[in-house]
Structures are given as structure tokens and as C-alpha cells.
């Protein structure tokens, strides 16, 4: 079975929250990794069942009232996740920013810079508030949050400089 980054996100969250439902996965993904990795909503609901079929998660269906399936990582799932976590990463990230693509093709940078600057400032405030409030028990999410804050600060510097230079 081919595992994707979405597979590992589901396995990792199932490790942290045994007995998680697909709905709970969706909420957790939206509150945590969605700024780092884009996942289609339909993938969130398909992937746990696919991983359960492969023996990497168990699926326990509740029959009282609403039918709800709870997923828990298996020992094979733990081994797969640990092996993936131990691998190095050779791929360079893609900078998927529509505003930068527009600048590349000749859009006026000043108007774009103002709107991007505001967006990155707002996102930075969200991240800083999240850091201030805390609640990130594991060191991994804390370190990822610090990377996100550094990214936003760099983006703010870039768009600020672009706005000044194109004035």
C-alpha cells in the first residue's frame, strides 16, 4: 500500500488521540496542520478507512444512535509512522503563493504588496496568539509553530520591502 503525507497525518493524529472519528480528524487538521499541508476534505474521510483496510488502524463502529467509526493506530501503523518520521526529507518545499506568481508575470507589485502584507500580519497575529495561549503539549507542534511564525515574519519583511521599492 502506498502511503501519502495525508496517510501519515491521519496515523500521527490517531496516535495522539486513540479512538478518533473522521469528523474529529477533520476538526483537528483544520486547527493544526491545515496551514502547513493542504488536505482535501474528502481525503480526510476516505483515508482512515483505507488505513484500516491495510491494518494500520483499527476501526470500531458504534451502533448507538448515529453510526460513528472510531479509529486507533495499530502496532503496524506505529511502525509505519515511526519509519516515516525517521526518514530524511529531500524534497524542497514549493512556494505556492498566487500573489508571487502574479508578480512573476508582471502584476503591479504595490497593490499586491499591501493586501499580502495585511494577510501575513493577520496570520502572524494568529500564530503568536496560539503560542501565547499555549496548549501545545508536544514539542513537534511547538517547533512547527515557531517555523510558521518565522515564515510569516519573513513574508512581512518581503512584502514591506516590495511595497517600499515600488512606491
Coordinates of N, CA and C in Angstrom, one line a residue:
X1 N 0.8 -1.2 0.0 CA 0.0 0.0 0.0 C 0.9 1.2 0.0
X2 N 0.6 2.2 -0.9 CA 1.3 3.4 -0.9 C 0.7 4.4 0.1
X3 N 1.6 4.9 1.0 CA 1.2 5.9 2.0 C 1.6 7.3 1.5
X4 N 0.7 8.2 1.8 CA 0.9 9.6 1.4 C 1.1 10.5 2.6
X5 N 1.5 11.7 2.4 CA 1.6 12.6 3.6 C 0.2 12.6 4.4
X6 N -0.9 12.6 3.7 CA -2.2 12.5 4.3 C -2.3 11.3 5.2
X7 N -1.8 10.1 4.7 CA -1.8 8.9 5.5 C -1.1 9.1 6.8
X8 N 0.1 9.7 6.7 CA 0.9 9.9 7.9 C 0.3 10.9 8.9
X9 N -0.4 11.9 8.3 CA -1.1 12.9 9.2 C -2.2 12.2 10.0
X10 N -2.9 11.3 9.3 CA -4.0 10.5 10.0 C -3.4 9.6 11.0
X11 N -2.3 8.9 10.6 CA -1.7 8.0 11.6 C -1.2 8.8 12.8
X12 N -0.5 9.9 12.6 CA 0.0 10.7 13.7 C -1.1 11.2 14.6
X13 N -2.2 11.7 14.0 CA -3.3 12.2 14.9 C -4.0 11.0 15.6
X14 N -4.0 9.9 15.0 CA -4.6 8.7 15.6 C -3.7 8.2 16.8
X15 N -2.4 8.4 16.6 CA -1.5 8.1 17.7 C -1.8 9.0 18.9
X16 N -2.0 10.3 18.6 CA -2.2 11.2 19.7 C -3.6 11.1 20.3
X17 N -4.6 10.7 19.6 CA -5.9 10.6 20.0 C -6.6 9.3 19.6
X18 N -6.2 8.2 20.4 CA -6.8 6.9 20.0 C -8.3 7.0 20.1
X19 N -9.0 6.3 19.1 CA -10.4 6.3 19.1 C -11.0 7.5 18.4
X20 N -10.2 8.2 17.6 CA -10.7 9.4 16.9 C -11.6 9.1 15.8
X21 N -12.6 9.9 15.6 CA -13.5 9.8 14.4 C -13.0 10.6 13.3
X22 N -13.5 10.3 12.1 CA -13.1 11.1 10.9 C -13.5 12.6 11.1
X23 N -14.6 12.9 11.7 CA -15.1 14.2 12.0 C -14.1 14.9 12.9
X24 N -13.6 14.2 14.0 CA -12.7 14.8 14.9 C -11.3 15.0 14.2
X25 N -11.0 14.1 13.3 CA -9.7 14.3 12.5 C -9.8 15.6 11.7
X26 N -11.0 15.8 11.0 CA -11.1 17.0 10.2 C -11.0 18.2 11.1
X27 N -11.6 18.3 12.2 CA -11.5 19.4 13.1 C -10.1 19.6 13.6
X28 N -9.4 18.6 13.9 CA -8.0 18.7 14.4 C -7.1 19.2 13.3
X29 N -7.3 18.6 12.1 CA -6.5 19.0 11.0 C -6.7 20.5 10.7
X30 N -7.9 20.9 10.6 CA -8.2 22.3 10.4 C -7.6 23.3 11.4
X31 N -7.5 22.8 12.7 CA -7.0 23.6 13.7 C -5.5 23.5 13.8
X32 N -4.9 22.6 13.1 CA -3.4 22.4 13.3 C -2.6 22.4 12.0
X33 N -2.7 21.3 11.3 CA -1.8 21.2 10.1 C -2.3 21.8 8.8
X34 N -3.5 22.3 8.8 CA -4.0 22.8 7.5 C -3.2 24.0 6.9
X35 N -2.5 24.8 7.8 CA -1.7 25.9 7.3 C -0.4 25.4 6.7
X36 N 0.0 24.1 7.1 CA 1.3 23.6 6.6 C 1.1 22.6 5.4
X37 N -0.1 22.0 5.4 CA -0.3 21.0 4.3 C -1.8 21.0 3.9
X38 N -2.0 21.1 2.6 CA -3.4 21.1 2.1 C -3.9 19.7 2.0
X39 N -5.1 19.5 2.6 CA -5.8 18.2 2.5 C -7.2 18.4 2.1
X40 N -7.6 17.7 1.1 CA -9.0 17.8 0.6 C -9.9 17.2 1.7
X41 N -11.0 17.8 1.9 CA -11.9 17.3 3.0 C -12.3 15.8 2.7
X42 N -12.5 15.5 1.5 CA -12.9 14.1 1.1 C -11.8 13.1 1.5
X43 N -10.5 13.5 1.4 CA -9.4 12.7 1.8 C -9.4 12.3 3.3
X44 N -9.8 13.3 4.1 CA -9.8 13.1 5.5 C -10.8 12.0 5.8
X45 N -11.9 11.9 5.1 CA -12.9 10.9 5.4 C -12.6 9.6 4.8
X46 N -11.9 9.6 3.7 CA -11.6 8.3 3.0 C -10.3 7.6 3.6
X47 N -9.4 8.4 4.0 CA -8.1 7.8 4.4 C -8.1 6.9 5.6
X48 N -8.9 7.2 6.7 CA -8.9 6.3 7.8 C -9.4 4.9 7.5
X49 N -10.4 4.8 6.6 CA -10.9 3.5 6.2 C -9.9 2.8 5.4
X50 N -9.2 3.5 4.5 CA -8.1 2.9 3.7 C -7.0 2.4 4.6
X51 N -6.6 3.1 5.6 CA -5.6 2.7 6.5 C -6.0 1.5 7.4
X52 N -7.3 1.5 7.7 CA -7.9 0.4 8.5 C -7.9 -0.9 7.6
X53 N -8.2 -0.8 6.3 CA -8.1 -2.0 5.5 C -6.7 -2.5 5.4
X54 N -5.7 -1.7 5.4 CA -4.3 -2.1 5.4 C -3.8 -2.6 6.7
X55 N -4.6 -2.5 7.8 CA -4.2 -3.0 9.1 C -3.3 -1.9 9.8
X56 N -3.3 -0.7 9.4 CA -2.6 0.3 10.1 C -3.4 1.1 11.2
X57 N -4.7 1.0 11.0 CA -5.6 1.5 12.0 C -6.7 0.4 12.3
X58 N -7.2 0.4 13.5 CA -8.4 -0.4 13.7 C -9.6 0.5 13.6
X59 N -10.7 0.0 13.2 CA -12.0 0.7 13.0 C -13.0 0.0 13.9
X60 N -13.6 0.8 14.8 CA -14.6 0.3 15.7 C -15.9 1.1 15.5
X61 N -16.9 0.5 15.1 CA -18.2 1.2 14.8 C -19.1 1.2 16.0
X62 N -19.6 2.4 16.3 CA -20.6 2.5 17.4 C -21.9 2.3 16.8
X63 N -22.8 1.6 17.4 CA -24.1 1.3 16.9 C -25.2 2.1 17.6
X64 N -24.9 2.9 18.6 CA -26.0 3.5 19.4 C -26.3 4.9 18.7
X65 N -27.5 5.0 18.2 CA -28.0 6.2 17.5 C -27.2 6.4 16.2
X66 N -26.4 7.5 16.2 CA -25.6 7.8 15.0 C -24.5 6.7 14.9
X67 N -24.3 6.2 13.7 CA -23.2 5.3 13.5 C -22.0 6.1 13.3
X68 N -21.0 5.8 14.2 CA -19.8 6.6 14.3 C -18.7 5.5 14.3
X69 N -17.6 5.7 13.5 CA -16.5 4.8 13.5 C -15.3 5.5 14.1
X70 N -14.7 4.8 15.1 CA -13.5 5.3 15.8 C -12.3 4.6 15.3
X71 N -11.2 5.3 15.1 CA -10.0 4.8 14.6 C -8.9 4.9 15.6
X72 N -8.1 3.8 15.7 CA -7.0 3.7 16.6 C -5.8 3.1 15.9
X73 N -4.6 3.7 16.1 CA -3.4 3.2 15.4 C -3.1 1.8 15.9
X74 N -2.6 0.9 15.0 CA -2.2 -0.4 15.3 C -0.7 -0.5 15.5
X75 N -0.1 -1.6 16.0 CA 1.3 -1.7 16.1 C 2.0 -1.5 14.7
X76 N 1.4 -2.1 13.6 CA 1.9 -1.9 12.3 C 1.8 -0.4 11.9
X77 N 0.8 0.3 12.2 CA 0.6 1.7 12.0 C 1.7 2.5 12.7
X78 N 2.0 2.1 13.9 CA 3.0 2.8 14.7 C 4.4 2.6 14.0
X79 N 4.7 1.4 13.6 CA 5.9 1.1 12.9 C 6.1 1.9 11.6
X80 N 5.0 2.0 10.8 CA 5.0 2.7 9.6 C 5.2 4.2 9.9
X81 N 4.5 4.7 10.8 CA 4.7 6.2 11.2 C 6.1 6.4 11.7
X82 N 6.6 5.6 12.6 CA 8.0 5.8 13.1 C 9.0 5.7 12.0
X83 N 8.8 4.8 11.0 CA 9.8 4.7 9.9 C 9.8 6.0 9.1
X84 N 8.6 6.5 8.8 CA 8.4 7.7 8.0 C 9.0 8.9 8.8
X85 N 8.8 9.0 10.1 CA 9.4 10.1 10.9 C 10.9 10.0 10.9
X86 N 11.5 8.8 10.8 CA 12.9 8.7 10.8 C 13.6 9.0 9.5
X87 N 12.8 9.0 8.4 CA 13.4 9.3 7.1 C 13.7 10.8 6.9
X88 N 14.8 11.1 6.2 CA 15.1 12.4 5.8 C 14.1 13.0 4.8
X89 N 14.2 14.2 4.6 CA 13.3 14.9 3.6 C 14.2 15.5 2.5
X90 N 14.2 15.0 1.3 CA 15.0 15.6 0.2 C 14.2 16.6 -0.6
X91 N 12.9 16.5 -0.7 CA 12.1 17.5 -1.5 C 12.2 18.9 -0.9
X92 N 12.4 19.8 -1.8 CA 12.3 21.2 -1.4 C 10.9 21.6 -1.4
X93 N 10.4 22.5 -0.5 CA 9.1 23.0 -0.5 C 8.7 23.8 -1.7
X94 N 7.5 23.8 -2.1 CA 7.0 24.7 -3.1 C 6.5 26.0 -2.5
X95 N 6.8 27.1 -3.1 CA 6.2 28.4 -2.6 C 5.0 28.6 -3.5
X96 N 3.8 28.2 -3.0 CA 2.6 28.3 -3.7 C 1.8 29.5 -3.2
X97 N 2.2 30.7 -3.8 CA 1.6 31.9 -3.4 C 1.2 32.6 -4.7
X98 N -0.1 32.7 -4.9 CA -0.7 33.3 -6.1 C -0.2 34.7 -6.3
X99 N 0.0 35.5 -5.3 CA 0.5 36.9 -5.4 C 1.9 36.9 -6.0
X100 N 2.7 36.0 -5.6 CA 4.1 35.9 -6.1 C 4.1 35.5 -7.6
X101 N 3.2 34.6 -7.9 CA 3.0 34.1 -9.3 C 2.6 35.3 -10.2
X102 N 1.7 36.1 -9.6 CA 1.2 37.3 -10.4 C 2.4 38.3 -10.6
X103 N 3.2 38.5 -9.5 CA 4.3 39.4 -9.7 C 5.3 38.9 -10.7
X104 N 5.5 37.6 -10.7 CA 6.3 36.9 -11.7 C 5.9 37.3 -13.2
X105 N 4.6 37.3 -13.4 CA 4.0 37.6 -14.7 C 3.7 39.0 -15.0
X106 N 4.2 39.9 -14.1 CA 4.1 41.3 -14.3 C 3.0 42.1 -13.7
X107 N 2.3 41.6 -12.7 CA 1.3 42.3 -12.0 C 2.0 43.5 -11.2
X108 N 1.2 44.5 -11.0 CA 1.8 45.7 -10.3 C 2.0 45.2 -8.8
X109 N 3.2 45.3 -8.4 CA 3.5 44.7 -7.0 C 3.0 45.6 -5.9
X110 N 2.8 46.9 -6.1 CA 2.4 47.7 -4.9 C 1.1 47.3 -4.4
X111 N 0.1 47.2 -5.2 CA -1.3 46.8 -4.7 C -1.3 45.4 -4.1
X112 N -0.6 44.5 -4.8 CA -0.5 43.2 -4.2 C 0.3 43.2 -2.9
X113 N 1.3 44.0 -2.8 CA 2.1 44.0 -1.6 C 1.3 44.5 -0.4
X114 N 0.4 45.5 -0.6 CA -0.4 46.0 0.5 C -1.4 44.9 1.0
X115 N -2.0 44.2 0.1 CA -3.0 43.1 0.6 C -2.3 41.9 1.2
X116 N -1.1 41.6 0.6 CA -0.4 40.4 1.1 C 0.2 40.8 2.5
X117 N 0.6 42.0 2.6 CA 1.2 42.4 3.9 C 0.1 42.3 5.0
X118 N -1.0 42.8 4.7 CA -2.1 42.7 5.7 C -2.5 41.2 6.1
X119 N -2.5 40.4 5.0 CA -2.8 39.0 5.3 C -1.7 38.3 6.1
X120 N -0.5 38.6 5.8 CA 0.6 37.9 6.6 C 0.7 38.5 8.0
X121 N 0.4 39.8 8.2 CA 0.3 40.3 9.5 C -0.8 39.7 10.4
X122 N -1.9 39.5 9.7 CA -3.1 38.8 10.4 C -2.7 37.4 10.8
X123 N -2.1 36.7 9.9 CA -1.7 35.3 10.2 C -0.7 35.2 11.3
X124 N 0.3 36.2 11.3 CA 1.3 36.2 12.3 C 0.6 36.4 13.7
X125 N -0.3 37.3 13.7 CA -1.0 37.5 15.0 C -1.7 36.2 15.5
X126 N -2.3 35.5 14.6 CA -3.0 34.2 14.9 C -2.0 33.3 15.5
X127 N -0.8 33.1 14.9 CA 0.2 32.2 15.3 C 0.8 32.7 16.7
X128 N 1.0 34.0 16.8 CA 1.6 34.5 18.1 C 0.6 34.3 19.2
X129 N -0.7 34.5 18.9 CA -1.7 34.2 20.0 C -1.8 32.7 20.3
X130 N -1.7 31.9 19.4 CA -1.6 30.4 19.6 C -0.4 30.1 20.5
X131 N 0.7 30.7 20.2 CA 1.9 30.5 21.0 C 1.7 31.0 22.5
X132 N 1.1 32.2 22.6 CA 0.9 32.8 23.9 C -0.1 32.0 24.7
X133 N -1.2 31.5 24.1 CA -2.2 30.7 24.8 C -1.6 29.4 25.2
X134 N -0.7 28.9 24.4 CA -0.1 27.6 24.7 C -1.0 26.4 24.4
X135 N -0.9 25.4 25.2 CA -1.8 24.2 24.9 C -1.2 23.3 23.9
X136 N 0.0 23.5 23.5 CA 0.7 22.6 22.6 C 1.6 21.7 23.4
X137 N 1.0 20.6 23.7 CA 1.7 19.7 24.7 C 3.0 19.0 24.1
X138 N 2.9 18.7 22.8 CA 4.0 18.0 22.2 C 5.0 19.1 21.6
X139 N 6.3 18.7 21.6 CA 7.3 19.6 21.1 C 7.2 19.8 19.6
X140 N 6.8 18.8 18.9 CA 6.6 18.9 17.4 C 5.7 20.1 17.0
X141 N 4.5 20.1 17.5 CA 3.6 21.3 17.1 C 4.2 22.6 17.6
X142 N 4.9 22.7 18.7 CA 5.5 23.9 19.1 C 6.6 24.4 18.1
X143 N 7.4 23.4 17.7 CA 8.5 23.7 16.8 C 7.9 24.1 15.4
X144 N 6.9 23.4 15.0 CA 6.2 23.8 13.7 C 5.6 25.2 13.8
X145 N 5.1 25.5 14.9 CA 4.5 26.9 15.1 C 5.6 27.9 15.1
X146 N 6.8 27.7 15.6 CA 7.9 28.6 15.5 C 8.3 28.8 14.1
X147 N 8.3 27.7 13.3 CA 8.7 27.8 11.9 C 7.6 28.6 11.1
X148 N 6.4 28.5 11.5 CA 5.3 29.3 10.9 C 5.4 30.7 11.2
X149 N 5.8 31.0 12.4 CA 6.0 32.4 12.8 C 7.2 33.0 12.1
X150 N 8.3 32.3 12.0 CA 9.4 32.8 11.2 C 9.1 33.0 9.7
X151 N 8.3 32.1 9.2 CA 7.8 32.3 7.8 C 7.0 33.5 7.6
X152 N 6.1 33.8 8.5 CA 5.2 35.0 8.4 C 6.1 36.2 8.6
X153 N 7.0 36.2 9.5 CA 7.9 37.4 9.6 C 8.7 37.7 8.4
X154 N 9.2 36.6 7.8 CA 10.0 36.8 6.5 C 9.1 37.3 5.4
X155 N 7.8 36.8 5.3 CA 6.9 37.2 4.3 C 6.5 38.7 4.5
X156 N 6.3 39.1 5.8 CA 6.1 40.5 6.1 C 7.2 41.4 5.6
X157 N 8.4 41.0 5.9 CA 9.6 41.7 5.5 C 9.7 41.9 4.0
X158 N 9.4 40.7 3.3 CA 9.5 40.7 1.8 C 8.4 41.7 1.2
X159 N 7.2 41.6 1.6 CA 6.1 42.4 1.1 C 6.3 43.9 1.5
X160 N 6.8 44.1 2.7 CA 7.1 45.5 3.1 C 8.1 46.1 2.2
X161 N 9.2 45.4 2.0 CA 10.3 45.9 1.1 C 9.8 46.1 -0.3
X162 N 8.9 45.2 -0.8 CA 8.4 45.3 -2.2 C 7.5 46.6 -2.3
X163 N 6.7 46.8 -1.2 CA 5.8 47.9 -1.2 C 6.6 49.2 -1.2
X164 N 7.7 49.3 -0.5 CA 8.5 50.5 -0.4 C 9.3 50.7 -1.7
X165 N 9.8 49.6 -2.3 CA 10.6 49.8 -3.5 C 9.8 50.1 -4.7
X166 N 8.5 49.8 -4.7 CA 7.6 50.1 -5.9 C 6.8 51.4 -5.7
X167 N 7.1 52.1 -4.7 CA 6.4 53.4 -4.5 C 7.0 54.5 -5.3

